[in-house]
Tab-separated table of N, CA and C in Angstrom:
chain	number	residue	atom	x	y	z
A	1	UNK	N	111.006	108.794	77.616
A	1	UNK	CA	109.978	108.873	78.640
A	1	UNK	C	109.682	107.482	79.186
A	2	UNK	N	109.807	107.395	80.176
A	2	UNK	CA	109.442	105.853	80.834
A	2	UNK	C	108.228	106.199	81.688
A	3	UNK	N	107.176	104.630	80.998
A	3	UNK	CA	106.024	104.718	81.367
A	3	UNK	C	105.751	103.135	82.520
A	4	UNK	N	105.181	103.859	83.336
A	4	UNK	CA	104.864	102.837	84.478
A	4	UNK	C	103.501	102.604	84.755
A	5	UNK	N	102.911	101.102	84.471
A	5	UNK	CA	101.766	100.611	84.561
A	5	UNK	C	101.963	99.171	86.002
A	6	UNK	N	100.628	99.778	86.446
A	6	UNK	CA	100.326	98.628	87.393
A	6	UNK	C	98.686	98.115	87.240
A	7	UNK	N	99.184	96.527	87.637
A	7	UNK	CA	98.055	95.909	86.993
A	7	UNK	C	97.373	95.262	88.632
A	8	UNK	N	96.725	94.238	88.779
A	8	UNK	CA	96.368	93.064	90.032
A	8	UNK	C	95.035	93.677	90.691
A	9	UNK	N	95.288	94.786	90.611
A	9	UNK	CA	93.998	95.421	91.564
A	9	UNK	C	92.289	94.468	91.353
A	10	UNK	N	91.892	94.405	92.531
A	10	UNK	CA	90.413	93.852	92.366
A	10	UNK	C	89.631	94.017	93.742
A	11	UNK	N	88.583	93.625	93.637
A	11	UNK	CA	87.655	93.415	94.694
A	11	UNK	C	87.923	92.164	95.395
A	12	UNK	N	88.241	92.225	96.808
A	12	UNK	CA	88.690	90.756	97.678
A	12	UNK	C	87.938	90.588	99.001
A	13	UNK	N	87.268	89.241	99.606
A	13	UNK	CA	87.016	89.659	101.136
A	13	UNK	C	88.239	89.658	102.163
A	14	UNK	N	88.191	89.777	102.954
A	14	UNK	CA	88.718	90.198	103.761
A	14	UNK	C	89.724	88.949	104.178
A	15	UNK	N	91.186	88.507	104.699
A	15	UNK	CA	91.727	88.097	104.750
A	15	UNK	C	92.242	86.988	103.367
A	16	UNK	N	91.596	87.489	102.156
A	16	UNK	CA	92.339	87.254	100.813
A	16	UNK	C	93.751	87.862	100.222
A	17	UNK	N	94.183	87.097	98.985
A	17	UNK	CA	95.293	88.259	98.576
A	17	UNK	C	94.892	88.129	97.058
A	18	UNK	N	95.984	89.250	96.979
A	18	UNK	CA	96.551	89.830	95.764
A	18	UNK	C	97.741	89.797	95.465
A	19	UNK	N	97.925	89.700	93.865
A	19	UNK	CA	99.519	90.330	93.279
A	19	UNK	C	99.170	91.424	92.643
A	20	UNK	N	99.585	92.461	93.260
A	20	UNK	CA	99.856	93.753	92.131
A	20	UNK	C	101.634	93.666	91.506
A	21	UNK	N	101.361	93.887	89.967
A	21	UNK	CA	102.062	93.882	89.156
A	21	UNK	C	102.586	95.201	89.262
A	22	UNK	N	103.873	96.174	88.903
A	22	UNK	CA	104.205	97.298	88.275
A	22	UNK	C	105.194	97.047	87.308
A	23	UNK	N	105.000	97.752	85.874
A	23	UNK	CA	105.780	97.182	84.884
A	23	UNK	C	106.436	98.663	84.243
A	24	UNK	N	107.926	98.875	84.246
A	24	UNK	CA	108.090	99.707	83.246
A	24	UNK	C	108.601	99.688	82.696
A	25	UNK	N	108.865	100.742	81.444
A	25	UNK	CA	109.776	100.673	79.988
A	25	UNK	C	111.045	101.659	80.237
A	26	UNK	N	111.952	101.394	79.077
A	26	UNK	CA	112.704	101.568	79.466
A	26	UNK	C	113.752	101.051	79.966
A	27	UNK	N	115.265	101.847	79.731
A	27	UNK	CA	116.414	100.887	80.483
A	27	UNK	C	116.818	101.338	81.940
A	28	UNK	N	116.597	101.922	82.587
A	28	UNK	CA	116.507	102.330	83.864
A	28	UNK	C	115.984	101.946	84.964
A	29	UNK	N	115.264	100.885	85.113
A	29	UNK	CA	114.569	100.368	85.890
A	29	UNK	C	115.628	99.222	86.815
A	30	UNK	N	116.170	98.790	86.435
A	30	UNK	CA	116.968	98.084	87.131
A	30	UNK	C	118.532	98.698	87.906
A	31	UNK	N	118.050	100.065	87.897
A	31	UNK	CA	119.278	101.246	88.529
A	31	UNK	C	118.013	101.570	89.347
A	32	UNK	N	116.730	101.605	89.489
A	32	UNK	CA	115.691	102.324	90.263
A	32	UNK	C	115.380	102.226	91.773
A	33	UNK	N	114.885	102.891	92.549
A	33	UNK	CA	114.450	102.848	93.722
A	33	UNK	C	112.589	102.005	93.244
A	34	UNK	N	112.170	101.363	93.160
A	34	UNK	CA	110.765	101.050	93.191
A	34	UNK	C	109.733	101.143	94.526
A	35	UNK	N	108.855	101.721	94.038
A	35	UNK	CA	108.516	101.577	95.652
A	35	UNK	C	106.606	101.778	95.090
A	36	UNK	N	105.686	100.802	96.037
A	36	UNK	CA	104.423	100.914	95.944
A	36	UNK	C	103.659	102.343	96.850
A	37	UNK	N	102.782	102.920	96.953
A	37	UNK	CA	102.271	103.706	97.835
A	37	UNK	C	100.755	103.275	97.699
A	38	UNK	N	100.269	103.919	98.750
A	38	UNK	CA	98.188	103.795	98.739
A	38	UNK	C	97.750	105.037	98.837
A	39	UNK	N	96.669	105.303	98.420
A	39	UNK	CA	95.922	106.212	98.860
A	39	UNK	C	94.086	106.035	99.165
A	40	UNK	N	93.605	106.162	100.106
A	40	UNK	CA	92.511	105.567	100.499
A	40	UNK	C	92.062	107.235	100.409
A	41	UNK	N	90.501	107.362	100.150
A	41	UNK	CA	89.640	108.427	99.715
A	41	UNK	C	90.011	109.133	101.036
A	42	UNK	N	90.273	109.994	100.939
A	42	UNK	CA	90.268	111.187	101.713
A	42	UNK	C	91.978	111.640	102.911
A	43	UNK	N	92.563	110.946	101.781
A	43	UNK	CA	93.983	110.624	102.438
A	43	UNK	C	94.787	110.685	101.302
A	44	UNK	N	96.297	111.273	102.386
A	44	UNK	CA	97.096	111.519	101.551
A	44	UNK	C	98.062	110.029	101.216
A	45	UNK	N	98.582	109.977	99.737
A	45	UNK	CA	99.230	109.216	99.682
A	45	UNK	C	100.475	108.561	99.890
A	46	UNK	N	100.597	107.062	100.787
A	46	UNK	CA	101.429	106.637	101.812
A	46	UNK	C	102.399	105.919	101.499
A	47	UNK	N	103.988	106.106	101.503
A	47	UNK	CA	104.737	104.421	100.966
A	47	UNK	C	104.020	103.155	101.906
A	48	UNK	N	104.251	102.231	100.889
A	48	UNK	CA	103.833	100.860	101.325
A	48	UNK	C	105.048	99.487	101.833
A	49	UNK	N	105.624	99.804	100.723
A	49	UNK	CA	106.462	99.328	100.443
A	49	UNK	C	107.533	99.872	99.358
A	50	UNK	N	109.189	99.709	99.200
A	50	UNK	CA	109.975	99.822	98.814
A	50	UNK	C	111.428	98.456	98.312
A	51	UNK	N	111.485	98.652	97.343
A	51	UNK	CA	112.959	97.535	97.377
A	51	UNK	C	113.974	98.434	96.362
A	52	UNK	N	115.408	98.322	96.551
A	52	UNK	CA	116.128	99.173	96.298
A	52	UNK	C	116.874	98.590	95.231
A	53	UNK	N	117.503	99.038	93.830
A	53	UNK	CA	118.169	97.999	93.275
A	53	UNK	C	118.988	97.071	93.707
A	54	UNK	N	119.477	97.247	95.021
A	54	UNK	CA	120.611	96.032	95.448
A	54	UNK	C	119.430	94.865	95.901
A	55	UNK	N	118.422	95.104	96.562
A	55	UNK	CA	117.341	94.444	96.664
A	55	UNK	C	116.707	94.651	98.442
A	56	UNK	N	117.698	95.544	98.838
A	56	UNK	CA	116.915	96.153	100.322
A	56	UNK	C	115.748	96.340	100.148
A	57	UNK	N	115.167	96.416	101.179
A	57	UNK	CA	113.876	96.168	101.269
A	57	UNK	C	113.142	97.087	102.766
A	58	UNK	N	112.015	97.657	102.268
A	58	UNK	CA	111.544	98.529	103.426
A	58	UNK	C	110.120	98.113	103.658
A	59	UNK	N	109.225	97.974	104.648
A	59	UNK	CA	107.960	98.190	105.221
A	59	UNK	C	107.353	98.654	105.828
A	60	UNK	N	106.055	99.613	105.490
A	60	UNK	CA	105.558	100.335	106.450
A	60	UNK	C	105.191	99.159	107.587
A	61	UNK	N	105.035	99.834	108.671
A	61	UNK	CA	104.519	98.406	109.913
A	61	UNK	C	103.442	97.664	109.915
A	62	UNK	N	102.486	98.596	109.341
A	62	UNK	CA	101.034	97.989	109.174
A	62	UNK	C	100.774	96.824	107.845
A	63	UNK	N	101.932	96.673	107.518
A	63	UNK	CA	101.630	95.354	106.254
A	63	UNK	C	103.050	94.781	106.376
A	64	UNK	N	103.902	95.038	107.576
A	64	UNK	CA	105.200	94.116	107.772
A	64	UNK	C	103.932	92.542	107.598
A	65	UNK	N	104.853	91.566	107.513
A	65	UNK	CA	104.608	90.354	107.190
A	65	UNK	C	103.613	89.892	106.574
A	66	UNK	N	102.966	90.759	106.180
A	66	UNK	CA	101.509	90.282	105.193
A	66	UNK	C	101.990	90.667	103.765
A	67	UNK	N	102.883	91.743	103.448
A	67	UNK	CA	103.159	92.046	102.198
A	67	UNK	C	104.747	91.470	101.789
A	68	UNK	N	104.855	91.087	100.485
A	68	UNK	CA	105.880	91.086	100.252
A	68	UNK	C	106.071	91.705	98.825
A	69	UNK	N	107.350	92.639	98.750
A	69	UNK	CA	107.683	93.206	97.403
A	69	UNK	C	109.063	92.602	96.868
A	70	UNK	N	108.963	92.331	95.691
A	70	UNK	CA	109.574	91.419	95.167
A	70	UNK	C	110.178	92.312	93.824
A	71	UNK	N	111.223	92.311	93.203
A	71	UNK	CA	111.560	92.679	91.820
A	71	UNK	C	112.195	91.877	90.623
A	72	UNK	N	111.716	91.634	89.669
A	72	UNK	CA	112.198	90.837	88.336
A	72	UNK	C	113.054	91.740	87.487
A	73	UNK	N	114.353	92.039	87.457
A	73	UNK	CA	114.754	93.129	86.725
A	73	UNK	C	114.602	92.499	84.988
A	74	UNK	N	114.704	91.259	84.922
A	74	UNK	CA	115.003	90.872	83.540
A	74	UNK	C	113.336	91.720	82.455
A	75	UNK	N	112.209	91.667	83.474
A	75	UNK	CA	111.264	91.693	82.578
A	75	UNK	C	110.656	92.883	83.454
A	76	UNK	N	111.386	94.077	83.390
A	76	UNK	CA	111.141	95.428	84.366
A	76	UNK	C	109.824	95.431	85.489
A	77	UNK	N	110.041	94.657	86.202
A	77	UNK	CA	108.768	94.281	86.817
A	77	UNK	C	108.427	94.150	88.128
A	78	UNK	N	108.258	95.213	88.715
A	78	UNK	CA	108.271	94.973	90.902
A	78	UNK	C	106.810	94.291	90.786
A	79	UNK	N	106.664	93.288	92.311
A	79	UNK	CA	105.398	92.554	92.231
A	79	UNK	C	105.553	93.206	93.931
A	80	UNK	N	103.709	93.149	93.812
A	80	UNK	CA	103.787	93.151	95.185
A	80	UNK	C	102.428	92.200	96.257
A	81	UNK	N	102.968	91.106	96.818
A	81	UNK	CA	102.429	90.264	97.153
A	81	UNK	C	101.374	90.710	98.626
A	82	UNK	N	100.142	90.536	98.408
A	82	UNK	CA	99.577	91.338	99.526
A	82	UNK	C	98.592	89.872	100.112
A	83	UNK	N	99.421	89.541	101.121
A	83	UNK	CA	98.158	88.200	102.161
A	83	UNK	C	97.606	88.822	103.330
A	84	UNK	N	96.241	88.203	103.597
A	84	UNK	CA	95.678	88.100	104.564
A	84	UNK	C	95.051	89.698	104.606
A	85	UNK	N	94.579	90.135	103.769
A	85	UNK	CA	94.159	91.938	103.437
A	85	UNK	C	93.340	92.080	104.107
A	86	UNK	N	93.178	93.236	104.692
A	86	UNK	CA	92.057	93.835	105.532
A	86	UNK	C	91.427	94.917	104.868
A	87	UNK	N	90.203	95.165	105.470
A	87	UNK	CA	89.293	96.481	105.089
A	87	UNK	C	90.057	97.510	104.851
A	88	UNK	N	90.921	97.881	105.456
A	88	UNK	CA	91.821	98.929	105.724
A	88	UNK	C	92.948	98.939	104.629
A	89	UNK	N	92.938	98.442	104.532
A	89	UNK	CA	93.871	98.273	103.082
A	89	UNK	C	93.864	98.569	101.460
A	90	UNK	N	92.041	98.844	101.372
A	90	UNK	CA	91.919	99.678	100.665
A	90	UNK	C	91.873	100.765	100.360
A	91	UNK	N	92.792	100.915	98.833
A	91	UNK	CA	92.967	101.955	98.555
A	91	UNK	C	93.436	101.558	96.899
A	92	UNK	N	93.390	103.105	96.234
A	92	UNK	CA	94.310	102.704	95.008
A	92	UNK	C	96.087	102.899	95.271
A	93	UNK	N	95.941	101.874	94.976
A	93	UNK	CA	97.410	101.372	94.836
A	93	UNK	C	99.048	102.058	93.700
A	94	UNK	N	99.514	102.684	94.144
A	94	UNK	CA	100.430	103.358	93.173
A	94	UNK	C	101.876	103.264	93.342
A	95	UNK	N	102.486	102.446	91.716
A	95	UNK	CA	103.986	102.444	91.622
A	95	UNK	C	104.273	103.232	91.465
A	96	UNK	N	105.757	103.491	91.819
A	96	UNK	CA	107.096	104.530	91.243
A	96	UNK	C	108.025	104.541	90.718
A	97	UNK	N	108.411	104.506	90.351
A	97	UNK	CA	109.793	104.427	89.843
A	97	UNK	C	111.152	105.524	89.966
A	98	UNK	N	112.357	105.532	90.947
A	98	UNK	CA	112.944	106.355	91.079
A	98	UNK	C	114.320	106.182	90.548
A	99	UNK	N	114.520	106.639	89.733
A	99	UNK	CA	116.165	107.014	89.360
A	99	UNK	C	116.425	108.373	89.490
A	100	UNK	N	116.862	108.938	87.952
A	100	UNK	CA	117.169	110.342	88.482
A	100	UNK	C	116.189	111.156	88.465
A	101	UNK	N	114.606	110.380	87.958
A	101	UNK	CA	113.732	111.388	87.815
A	101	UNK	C	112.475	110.194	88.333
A	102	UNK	N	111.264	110.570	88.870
A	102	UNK	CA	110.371	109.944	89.293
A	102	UNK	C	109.361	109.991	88.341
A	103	UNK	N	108.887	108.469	88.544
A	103	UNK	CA	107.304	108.046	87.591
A	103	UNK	C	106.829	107.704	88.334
A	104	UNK	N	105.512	108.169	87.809
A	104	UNK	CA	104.531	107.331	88.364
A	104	UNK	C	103.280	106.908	87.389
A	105	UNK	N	102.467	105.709	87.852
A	105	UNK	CA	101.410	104.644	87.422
A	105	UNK	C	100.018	105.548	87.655
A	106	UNK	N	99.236	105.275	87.174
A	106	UNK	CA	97.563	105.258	86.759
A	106	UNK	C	97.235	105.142	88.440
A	107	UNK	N	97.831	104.134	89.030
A	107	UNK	CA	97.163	103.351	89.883
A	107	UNK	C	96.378	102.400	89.633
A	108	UNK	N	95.870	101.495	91.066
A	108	UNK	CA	95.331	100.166	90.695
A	108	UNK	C	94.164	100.006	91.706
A	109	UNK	N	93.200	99.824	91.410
A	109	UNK	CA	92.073	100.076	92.751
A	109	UNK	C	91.994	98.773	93.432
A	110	UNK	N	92.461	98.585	94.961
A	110	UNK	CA	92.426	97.378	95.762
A	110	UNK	C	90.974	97.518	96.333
A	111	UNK	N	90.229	97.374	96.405
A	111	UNK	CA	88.916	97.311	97.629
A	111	UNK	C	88.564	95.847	97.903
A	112	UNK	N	89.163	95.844	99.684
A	112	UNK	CA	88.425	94.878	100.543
A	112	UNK	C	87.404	95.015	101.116
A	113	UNK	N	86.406	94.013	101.198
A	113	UNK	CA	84.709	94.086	101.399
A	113	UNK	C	84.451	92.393	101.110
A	114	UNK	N	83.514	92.533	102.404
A	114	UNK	CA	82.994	91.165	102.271
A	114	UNK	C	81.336	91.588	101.972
């Protein structure tokens, strides 16, 4: 069973950042699709971002150049670098993990507020 935890989440004002961490176990992670999603109260939950094991890389438009997702395969670990955050951007935050079967994280609660 591979378990996926994400960590970074906090309270930020508004044009601050964050690193959200996602960490999982297991030897599969470095064959995986990783990919972050959000979900803000009353909404369904959205990809954010994606990087592929070769290390492609996808962005929704609304956090092209403010986010960057990054992967450490040695220490099973996608990061995901979030600058210049807006109100709108909160949400809890949720990894995945895709090989032949999908995980997913707790989630991580981002809330921007000044």
């Amino acid at each position: 069973q591979v378990q996926v935890v994400e960590s970074g989440g906090d309270l930020v004002q508004p044009g601050g950042s964050l690193r959200l961490s996602c960490a999982a176990s297991g030897n599969i992670f470095s064959q995986s699709v990783v990919g972050w999603y959000r979900q803000a109260p009353g909404e369904q939950r959205k990809l954010v971002a994606l990087i592929t094991p070769g290390g492609s890389i996808r962005y929704v438009a609304s956090v092209r150049g403010r986010f960057t997702i990054s992967r450490d395969n040695a220490k099973n670990t996608v990061y995901l670098q979030m600058n210049s955050l807006k109100p709108e951007d909160t949400a809890v935050y949720y990894c995945n993990v895709n090989s032949r079967d999908s995980y997913w994280g707790q989630g991580t609660q981002v809330t921007v507020s000044s």
